[in-house]
Each structure stands twice: as structure tokens, then as C-alpha cells.
Coordinates of C-alpha atoms in Angstrom, one line a residue:
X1 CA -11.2 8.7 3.6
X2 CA -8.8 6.6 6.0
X3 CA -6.7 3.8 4.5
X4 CA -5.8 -0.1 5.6
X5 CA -2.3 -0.8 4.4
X6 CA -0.8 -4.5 4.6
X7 CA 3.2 -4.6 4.5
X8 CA 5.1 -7.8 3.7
X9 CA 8.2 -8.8 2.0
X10 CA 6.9 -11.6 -0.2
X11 CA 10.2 -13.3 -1.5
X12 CA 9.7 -13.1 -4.7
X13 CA 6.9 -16.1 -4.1
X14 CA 3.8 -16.9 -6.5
X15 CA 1.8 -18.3 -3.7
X16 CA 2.9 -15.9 -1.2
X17 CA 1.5 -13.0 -3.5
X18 CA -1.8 -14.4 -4.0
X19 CA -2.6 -15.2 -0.3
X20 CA -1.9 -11.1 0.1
X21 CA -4.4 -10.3 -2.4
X22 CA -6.7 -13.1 -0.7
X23 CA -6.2 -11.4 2.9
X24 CA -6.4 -7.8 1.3
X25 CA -10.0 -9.0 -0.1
X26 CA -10.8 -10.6 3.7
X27 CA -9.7 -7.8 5.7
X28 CA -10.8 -5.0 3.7
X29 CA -7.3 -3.9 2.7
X30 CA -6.9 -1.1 0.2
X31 CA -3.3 -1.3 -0.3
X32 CA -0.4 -3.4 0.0
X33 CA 3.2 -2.3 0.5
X34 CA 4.9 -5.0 -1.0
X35 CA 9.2 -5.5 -1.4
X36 CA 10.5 -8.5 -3.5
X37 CA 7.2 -8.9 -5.6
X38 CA 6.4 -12.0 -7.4
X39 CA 5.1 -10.3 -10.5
X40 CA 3.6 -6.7 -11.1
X41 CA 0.9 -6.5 -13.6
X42 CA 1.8 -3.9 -15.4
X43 CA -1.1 -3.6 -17.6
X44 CA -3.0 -2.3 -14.8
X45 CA -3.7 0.4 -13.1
X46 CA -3.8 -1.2 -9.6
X47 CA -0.1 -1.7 -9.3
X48 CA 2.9 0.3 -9.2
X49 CA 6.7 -0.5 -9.1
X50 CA 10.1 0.5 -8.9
X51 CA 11.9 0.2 -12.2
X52 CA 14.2 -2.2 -13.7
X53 CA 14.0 -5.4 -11.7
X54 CA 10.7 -4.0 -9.8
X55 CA 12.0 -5.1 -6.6
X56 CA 9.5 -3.1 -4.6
X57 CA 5.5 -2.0 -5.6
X58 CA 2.4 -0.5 -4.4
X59 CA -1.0 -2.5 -5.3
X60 CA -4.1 -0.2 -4.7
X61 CA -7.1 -2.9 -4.1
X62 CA -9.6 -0.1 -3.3
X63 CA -10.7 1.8 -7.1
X64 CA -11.7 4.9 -4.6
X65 CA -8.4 5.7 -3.9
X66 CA -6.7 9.0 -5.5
X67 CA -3.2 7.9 -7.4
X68 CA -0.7 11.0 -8.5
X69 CA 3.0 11.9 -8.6
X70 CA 4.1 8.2 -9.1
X71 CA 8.0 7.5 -8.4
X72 CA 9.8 4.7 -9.9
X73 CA 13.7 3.9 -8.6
X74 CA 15.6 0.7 -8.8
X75 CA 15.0 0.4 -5.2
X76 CA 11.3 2.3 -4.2
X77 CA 8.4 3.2 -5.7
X78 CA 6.3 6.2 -4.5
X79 CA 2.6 7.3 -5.3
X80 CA 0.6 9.7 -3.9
X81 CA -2.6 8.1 -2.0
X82 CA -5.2 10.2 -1.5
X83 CA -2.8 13.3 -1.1
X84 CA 0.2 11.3 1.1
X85 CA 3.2 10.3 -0.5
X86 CA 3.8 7.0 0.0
X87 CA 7.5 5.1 -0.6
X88 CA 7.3 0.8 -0.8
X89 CA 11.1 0.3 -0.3
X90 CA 13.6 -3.0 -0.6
X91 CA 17.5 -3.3 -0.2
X92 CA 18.7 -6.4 -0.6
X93 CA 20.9 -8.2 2.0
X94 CA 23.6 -9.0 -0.5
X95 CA 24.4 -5.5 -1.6
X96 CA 28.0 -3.9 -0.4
X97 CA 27.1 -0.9 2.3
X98 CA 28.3 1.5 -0.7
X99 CA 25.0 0.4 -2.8
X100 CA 22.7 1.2 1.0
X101 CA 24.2 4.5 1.3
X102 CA 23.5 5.3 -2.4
X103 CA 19.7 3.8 -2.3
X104 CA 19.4 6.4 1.1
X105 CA 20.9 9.3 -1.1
X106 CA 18.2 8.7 -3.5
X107 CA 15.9 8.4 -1.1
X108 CA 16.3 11.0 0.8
X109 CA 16.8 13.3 -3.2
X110 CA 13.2 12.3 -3.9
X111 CA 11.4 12.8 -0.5
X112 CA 12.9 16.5 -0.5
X113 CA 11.5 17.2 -3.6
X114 CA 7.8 16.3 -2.3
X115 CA 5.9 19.7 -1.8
X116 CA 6.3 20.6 2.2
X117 CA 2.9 20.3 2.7
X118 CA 2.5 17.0 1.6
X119 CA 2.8 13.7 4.4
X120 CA 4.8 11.1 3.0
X121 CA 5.1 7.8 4.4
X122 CA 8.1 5.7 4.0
X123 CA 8.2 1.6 4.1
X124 CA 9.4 -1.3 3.1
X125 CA 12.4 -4.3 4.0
X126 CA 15.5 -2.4 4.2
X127 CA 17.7 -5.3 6.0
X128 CA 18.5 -2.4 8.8
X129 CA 18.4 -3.5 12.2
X130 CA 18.5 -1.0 15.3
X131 CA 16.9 -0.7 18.9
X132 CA 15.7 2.3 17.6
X133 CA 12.9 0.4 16.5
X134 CA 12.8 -2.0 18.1
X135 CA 15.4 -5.0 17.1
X136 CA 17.7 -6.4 19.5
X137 CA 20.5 -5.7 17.2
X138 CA 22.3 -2.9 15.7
X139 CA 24.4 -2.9 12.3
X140 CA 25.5 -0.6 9.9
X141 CA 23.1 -0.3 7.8
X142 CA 20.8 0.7 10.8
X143 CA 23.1 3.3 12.0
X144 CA 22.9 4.9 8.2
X145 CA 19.2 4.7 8.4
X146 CA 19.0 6.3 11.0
X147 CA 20.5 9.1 10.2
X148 CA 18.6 9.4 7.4
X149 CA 15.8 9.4 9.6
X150 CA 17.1 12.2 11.7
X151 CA 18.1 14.8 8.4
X152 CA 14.6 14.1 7.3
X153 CA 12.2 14.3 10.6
X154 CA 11.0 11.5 10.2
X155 CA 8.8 9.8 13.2
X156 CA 8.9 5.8 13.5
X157 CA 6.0 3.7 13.6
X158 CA 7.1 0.3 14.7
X159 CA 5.7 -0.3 18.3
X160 CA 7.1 -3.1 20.0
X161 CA 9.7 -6.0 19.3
X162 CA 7.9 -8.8 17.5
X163 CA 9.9 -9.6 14.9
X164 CA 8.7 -9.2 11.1
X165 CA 11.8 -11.8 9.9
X166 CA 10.9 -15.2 11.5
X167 CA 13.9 -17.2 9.9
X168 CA 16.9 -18.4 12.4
X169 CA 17.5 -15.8 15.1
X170 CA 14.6 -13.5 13.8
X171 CA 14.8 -9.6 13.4
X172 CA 13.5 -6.3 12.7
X173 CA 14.2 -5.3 9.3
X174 CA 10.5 -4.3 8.1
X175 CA 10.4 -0.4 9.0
X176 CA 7.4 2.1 8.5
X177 CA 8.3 5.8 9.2
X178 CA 6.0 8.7 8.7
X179 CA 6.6 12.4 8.8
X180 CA 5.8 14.1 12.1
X181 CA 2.4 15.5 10.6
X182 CA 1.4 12.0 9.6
X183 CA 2.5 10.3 12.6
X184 CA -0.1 11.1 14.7
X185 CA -2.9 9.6 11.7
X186 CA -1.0 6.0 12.1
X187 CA -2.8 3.8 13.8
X188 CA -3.2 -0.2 15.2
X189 CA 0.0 -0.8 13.5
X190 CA 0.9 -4.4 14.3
X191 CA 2.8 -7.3 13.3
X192 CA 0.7 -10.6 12.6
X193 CA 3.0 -13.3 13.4
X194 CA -0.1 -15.9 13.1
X195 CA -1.2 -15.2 9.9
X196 CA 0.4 -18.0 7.7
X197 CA 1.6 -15.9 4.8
X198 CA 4.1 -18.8 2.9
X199 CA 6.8 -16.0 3.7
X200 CA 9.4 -15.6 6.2
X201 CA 8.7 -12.0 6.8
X202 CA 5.4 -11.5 8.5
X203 CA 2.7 -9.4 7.5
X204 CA 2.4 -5.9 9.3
X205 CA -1.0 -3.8 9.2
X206 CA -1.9 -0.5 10.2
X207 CA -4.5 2.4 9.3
X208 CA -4.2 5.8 8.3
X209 CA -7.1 8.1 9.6
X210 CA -8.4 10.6 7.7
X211 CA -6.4 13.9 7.5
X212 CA -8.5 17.3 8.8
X213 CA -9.0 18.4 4.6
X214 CA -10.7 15.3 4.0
X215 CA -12.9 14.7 7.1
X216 CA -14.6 17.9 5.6
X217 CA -15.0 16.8 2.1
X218 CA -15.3 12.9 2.4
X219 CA -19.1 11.8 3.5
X220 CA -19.2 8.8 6.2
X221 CA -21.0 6.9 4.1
X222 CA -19.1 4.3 1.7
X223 CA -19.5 4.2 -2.2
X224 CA -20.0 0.9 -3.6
X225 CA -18.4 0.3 -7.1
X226 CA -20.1 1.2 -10.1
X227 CA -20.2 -0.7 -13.6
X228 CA -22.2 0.2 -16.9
X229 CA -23.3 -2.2 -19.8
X230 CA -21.7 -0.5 -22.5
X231 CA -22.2 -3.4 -24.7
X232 CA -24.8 -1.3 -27.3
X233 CA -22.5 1.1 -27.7
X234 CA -21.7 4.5 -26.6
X235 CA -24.2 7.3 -27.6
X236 CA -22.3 10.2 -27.8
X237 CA -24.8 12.6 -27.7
X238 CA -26.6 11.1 -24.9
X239 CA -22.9 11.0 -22.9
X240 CA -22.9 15.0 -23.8
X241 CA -25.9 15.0 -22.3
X242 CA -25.1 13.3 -19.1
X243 CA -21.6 15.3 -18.8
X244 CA -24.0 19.3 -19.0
X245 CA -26.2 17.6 -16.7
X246 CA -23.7 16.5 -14.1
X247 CA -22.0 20.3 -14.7
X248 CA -25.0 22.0 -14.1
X249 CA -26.2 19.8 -10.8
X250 CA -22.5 20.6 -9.5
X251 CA -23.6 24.8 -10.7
X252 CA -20.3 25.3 -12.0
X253 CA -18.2 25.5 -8.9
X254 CA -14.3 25.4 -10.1
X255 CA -12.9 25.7 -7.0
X256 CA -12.3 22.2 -6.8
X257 CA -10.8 21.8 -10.3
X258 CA -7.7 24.3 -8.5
X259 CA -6.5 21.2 -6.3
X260 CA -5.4 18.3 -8.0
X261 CA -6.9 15.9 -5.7
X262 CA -9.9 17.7 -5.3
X263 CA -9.9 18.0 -9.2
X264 CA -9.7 14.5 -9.8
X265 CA -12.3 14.2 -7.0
X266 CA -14.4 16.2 -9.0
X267 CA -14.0 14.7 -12.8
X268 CA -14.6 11.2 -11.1
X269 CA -18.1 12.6 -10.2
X270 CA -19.0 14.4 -13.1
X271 CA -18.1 11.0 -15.5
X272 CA -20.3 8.7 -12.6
X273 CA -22.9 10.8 -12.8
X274 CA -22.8 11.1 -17.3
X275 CA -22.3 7.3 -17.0
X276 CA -25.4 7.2 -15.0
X277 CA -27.3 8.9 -17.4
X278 CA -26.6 7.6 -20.6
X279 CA -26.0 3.6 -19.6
X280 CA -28.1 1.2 -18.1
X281 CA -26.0 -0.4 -14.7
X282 CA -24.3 -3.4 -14.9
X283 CA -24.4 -5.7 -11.4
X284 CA -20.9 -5.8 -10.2
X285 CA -18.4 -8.7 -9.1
X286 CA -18.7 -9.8 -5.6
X287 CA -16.3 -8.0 -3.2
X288 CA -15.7 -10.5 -1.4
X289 CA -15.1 -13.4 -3.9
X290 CA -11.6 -14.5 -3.4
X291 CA -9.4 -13.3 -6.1
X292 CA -7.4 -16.1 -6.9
X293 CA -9.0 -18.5 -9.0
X294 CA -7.8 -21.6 -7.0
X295 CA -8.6 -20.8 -3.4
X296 CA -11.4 -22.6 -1.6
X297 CA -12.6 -24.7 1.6
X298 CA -9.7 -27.2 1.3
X299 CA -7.1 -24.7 0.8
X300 CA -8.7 -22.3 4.1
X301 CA -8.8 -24.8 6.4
X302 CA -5.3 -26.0 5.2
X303 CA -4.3 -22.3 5.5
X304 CA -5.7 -22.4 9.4
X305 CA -3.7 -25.5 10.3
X306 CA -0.4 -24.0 9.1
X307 CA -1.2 -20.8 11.4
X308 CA -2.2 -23.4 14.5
X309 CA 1.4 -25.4 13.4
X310 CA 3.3 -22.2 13.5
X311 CA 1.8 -20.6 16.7
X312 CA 2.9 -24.1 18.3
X313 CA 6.6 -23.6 16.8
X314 CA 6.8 -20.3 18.0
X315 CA 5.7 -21.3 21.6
X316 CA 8.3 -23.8 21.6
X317 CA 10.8 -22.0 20.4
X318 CA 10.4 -18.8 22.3

């Protein structure tokens, strides 16, 4: 399946992380790329961050995405999505140039390690500025990025030179770079400088088409989530039940089960299809209700005349 990623440096902000989860559930996001997170909830399996101070994460909105080979670092945090590798990065501003090349080192460490025939995909806010893609300025820490992106073959996937930092002069510092493989899969990436965000780093969206493997094994058609009413109890033997019949509708191919992805493919539709049998359904939450508990007409048409205000600002100060 192809993925919708969202980008954003969110400041560390309470409101600014809610309003990405509200646009994730409006524009049919399945994951954000987040640096300077609010919170991470780490009681669930959505999110994923960098250790210590958890200054970047990964939140997976969409429950049919495929998670392995997690990363945590001080600075990144890596997870496999539906067999890329993909890094959510942050270095702060404030850091001597010593700490940057030492966050690259590590970097560039864990990306080698990734099996060859795996894309990664690297983001994130790492307060580098070059022409190379596309800033108006070049520092050091630009010059050491890209270099990194040199050693590593790395393909960049900024297009154009709307900034993603919209305090004082403005800049470039929000990068996404892809391996040459996965290059070509990036699509409509763009930077929404309308979208009111409550951050001073805009968003940036882009898709991910499927790759060749999965075209063949995904169907076109789109799964809608599944819930049981487990509240009787569970019947073991009736679970059994379910788990030999879903075995023997599959006729006990393995072949998947030799591929981790595939595998986990695999197990997911073996457990839907016991669940199926043994439970009655249970009607799922709305998709599309807005997942923080405060948001509603007031607050949208509030959030559309802050986008009018700062279209006007940006007019008049362009």
C-alpha cells in the first residue's frame, strides 16, 4: 500500500500537536514525522520516539501499516513502515557544530546498518540551510549535511524554495531525503504555508507510492477497521477453532511466513479471520471524528480565519 506522511516541527506545543492529529484525521494521513514533540504516548503502539528527551517521533495514524526494526537515538527515531526505513530527525539550534557532526556520525552508523535492499527515508528539522535544497543560505551545518548526503547516496526531495521556517527572515531547515531506489516513489511533496498549524515551521506533505513487491500482494481495495465484542469472554476452543479454519482456507502456504513483512502480513489475517469466527463484530469509532476532544465549529472556523490572516501577512510581507 502507498503512504501519506505529514512533516512538521511542532515546538514542543500542546495545541500545535493536536491540530496535527486533527489534520492527519482530515486529510487521510497515516503518519506524521514529527521533531520537538509535545508529548509521546508511550503506552501505545501508535507512536515512536527517540530516547531520552524524545526530541523526534513517528506516530502511525493508519492500524494497517507494518511496524519493525524500530531505532531510538537522542536525536532520531527510525521504524520500518511497510518495509522502508524511515528516520524522524531534530538538532537543535543551540547545539555547538561538534554535537551536529556527532548526531550525522550516528546517523549515518545506523542507516549503514539497514539491510541494502531496504529504502530508507530520512527527515526531520535539522537547522541546516543550503541551496542544495533549496534555501537562500548556506551555513555549516549544511555543508556537513551535505556531505553526509553525498557518502550515503542519498536523493533530495525538497522541490522548490517556500520556506518551512516562517519566523523573521524565513528558511529551509525541514529536509526529506530518500535513497535513490525510493526517490522515484516520492511524490506531491509540498510545503503548506496556509494551513494554520500554531507552529512556526509549516507543515510539509508528500506520498509514497507503492513499491513493485507490494503492488503484487496489496489488493486495490481498502480494509476498513475491524473491532470484536469480547465482553463474554474469550472461548478458547472456539478461537482454536477459528485459528485451524483460517490455516486451512490459507492451505498451508509458508512461503509468506519466510519474509518478515509478509509474515506479519500473514498472522494479521489468520487472527482477523479466528476473530471473525469466534466473536460477534463490534461497530467501530467514526474515522473521521476529530480526535481531540475539544475541537468543533467555533474552533474550525477560528482555525480558517487564522489561515485567511496569515495568507494576508505573507502577501504583505513578501
Amino acid at each position: 500500500m502507498g503512504l501519506n506522511f505529514v512533516q512538521c516541527n511542532l515546538n514542543h506545543c500542546r495545541v500545535a500537536q493536536d491540530l496535527v492529529a486533527q489534520f492527519m484525521v482530515e486529510g487521510r494521513v497515516d503518519v506524521a514525522l514529527i521533531s520537538d514533540p509535545y508529548k509521546v504516548d508511550s503506552a501505545s503502539s501508535a507512536w515512536h520516539a527517540s530516547a531520552g528527551q524524545r526530541k523526534a517521533a513517528i506516530y502511525v495514524a493508519n492500524t494497517g501499516v507494518t511496524v519493525a526494526n524500530v531505532i531510538s537515538d537522542p536525536e532520531f527515531v527510525s521504524a520500518r513502515l511497510n518495509g522502508v526505513q524511515v528516520y524522524s530527525c531534530y538538532a537543535s539550534p543551540n547545539r555547538p557544530i561538534e554535537d551536529f557532526q556527532d548526531l550525522l556520525r550516528r546517523l549515518e552508523d545506523s542507516i549503514r546498518t539497514v539491510q541494502q535492499e531496504v529504502p530508507v527515508l530520512v527527515t526531520g528539522d535539522l537547522n541546516a540551510r543550503s541551496a542544495a535544497w533549496g534555501d537562500w543560505v548556506d551555513n555549516r551545518r549544511g555543508e556537513e549535511l551535505e556531505l553526509l548526503i553525498e557518502s550515503l547516496g542519498l536523493v533530495i526531495a525538497n522541490a522548490g524554495s517556500t520556506p518551512t521556517f516562517s519566523r523573521g527572515a524565513r528558511s529551509i531547515v525541514d529536509v526529506t531525503l530518500a535513497c535513490d531506489t525510493l526517490a522515484a516513489r516520492i511524490t506531491d511533496w509540498r510545503v503548506l504555508e496556509s494551513v494554520f498549524n500554531n507552529s512556526d515551521h509549516h507543515y510539509i506533505r508528500f506520498s509514497l507510492t507503492p513499491g513493485r513487491d507490494q503492488v503484487r500482494a496489496t489488493p486495490a481495495t481498502t480494509i476498513a477497521p475491524r473491532a470484536w465484542n469480547t465482553a463474554g469472554g474469550v472461548a478458547n476452543d472456539t478461537f482454536l477453532a477459528g485459528l485451524i479454519l483460517a490455516e486451512w482456507l490459507e492451505q498451508g502456504d509458508l512461503q509468506d511466513w519466510q519474509d518478515t513483512e509478509r509474515g506479519a502480513s500473514a498472522l494479521r489475517s489468520r487472527l482477523t479471520a479466528a476473530c471473525d469466527f469466534a466473536f460477534p463484530t463490534r461497530r467501530t469509532t467514526n474515522p473521521r471524528k476529530p480526535p481531540v476532544h475539544w475541537w468543533n465549529a467555533d474552533i474550525e472556523a477560528l482555525r480558517v480565519e487564522c489561515t485567511m490572516a496569515k495568507r494576508r501577512m505573507t502577501r504583505m510581507t513578501s
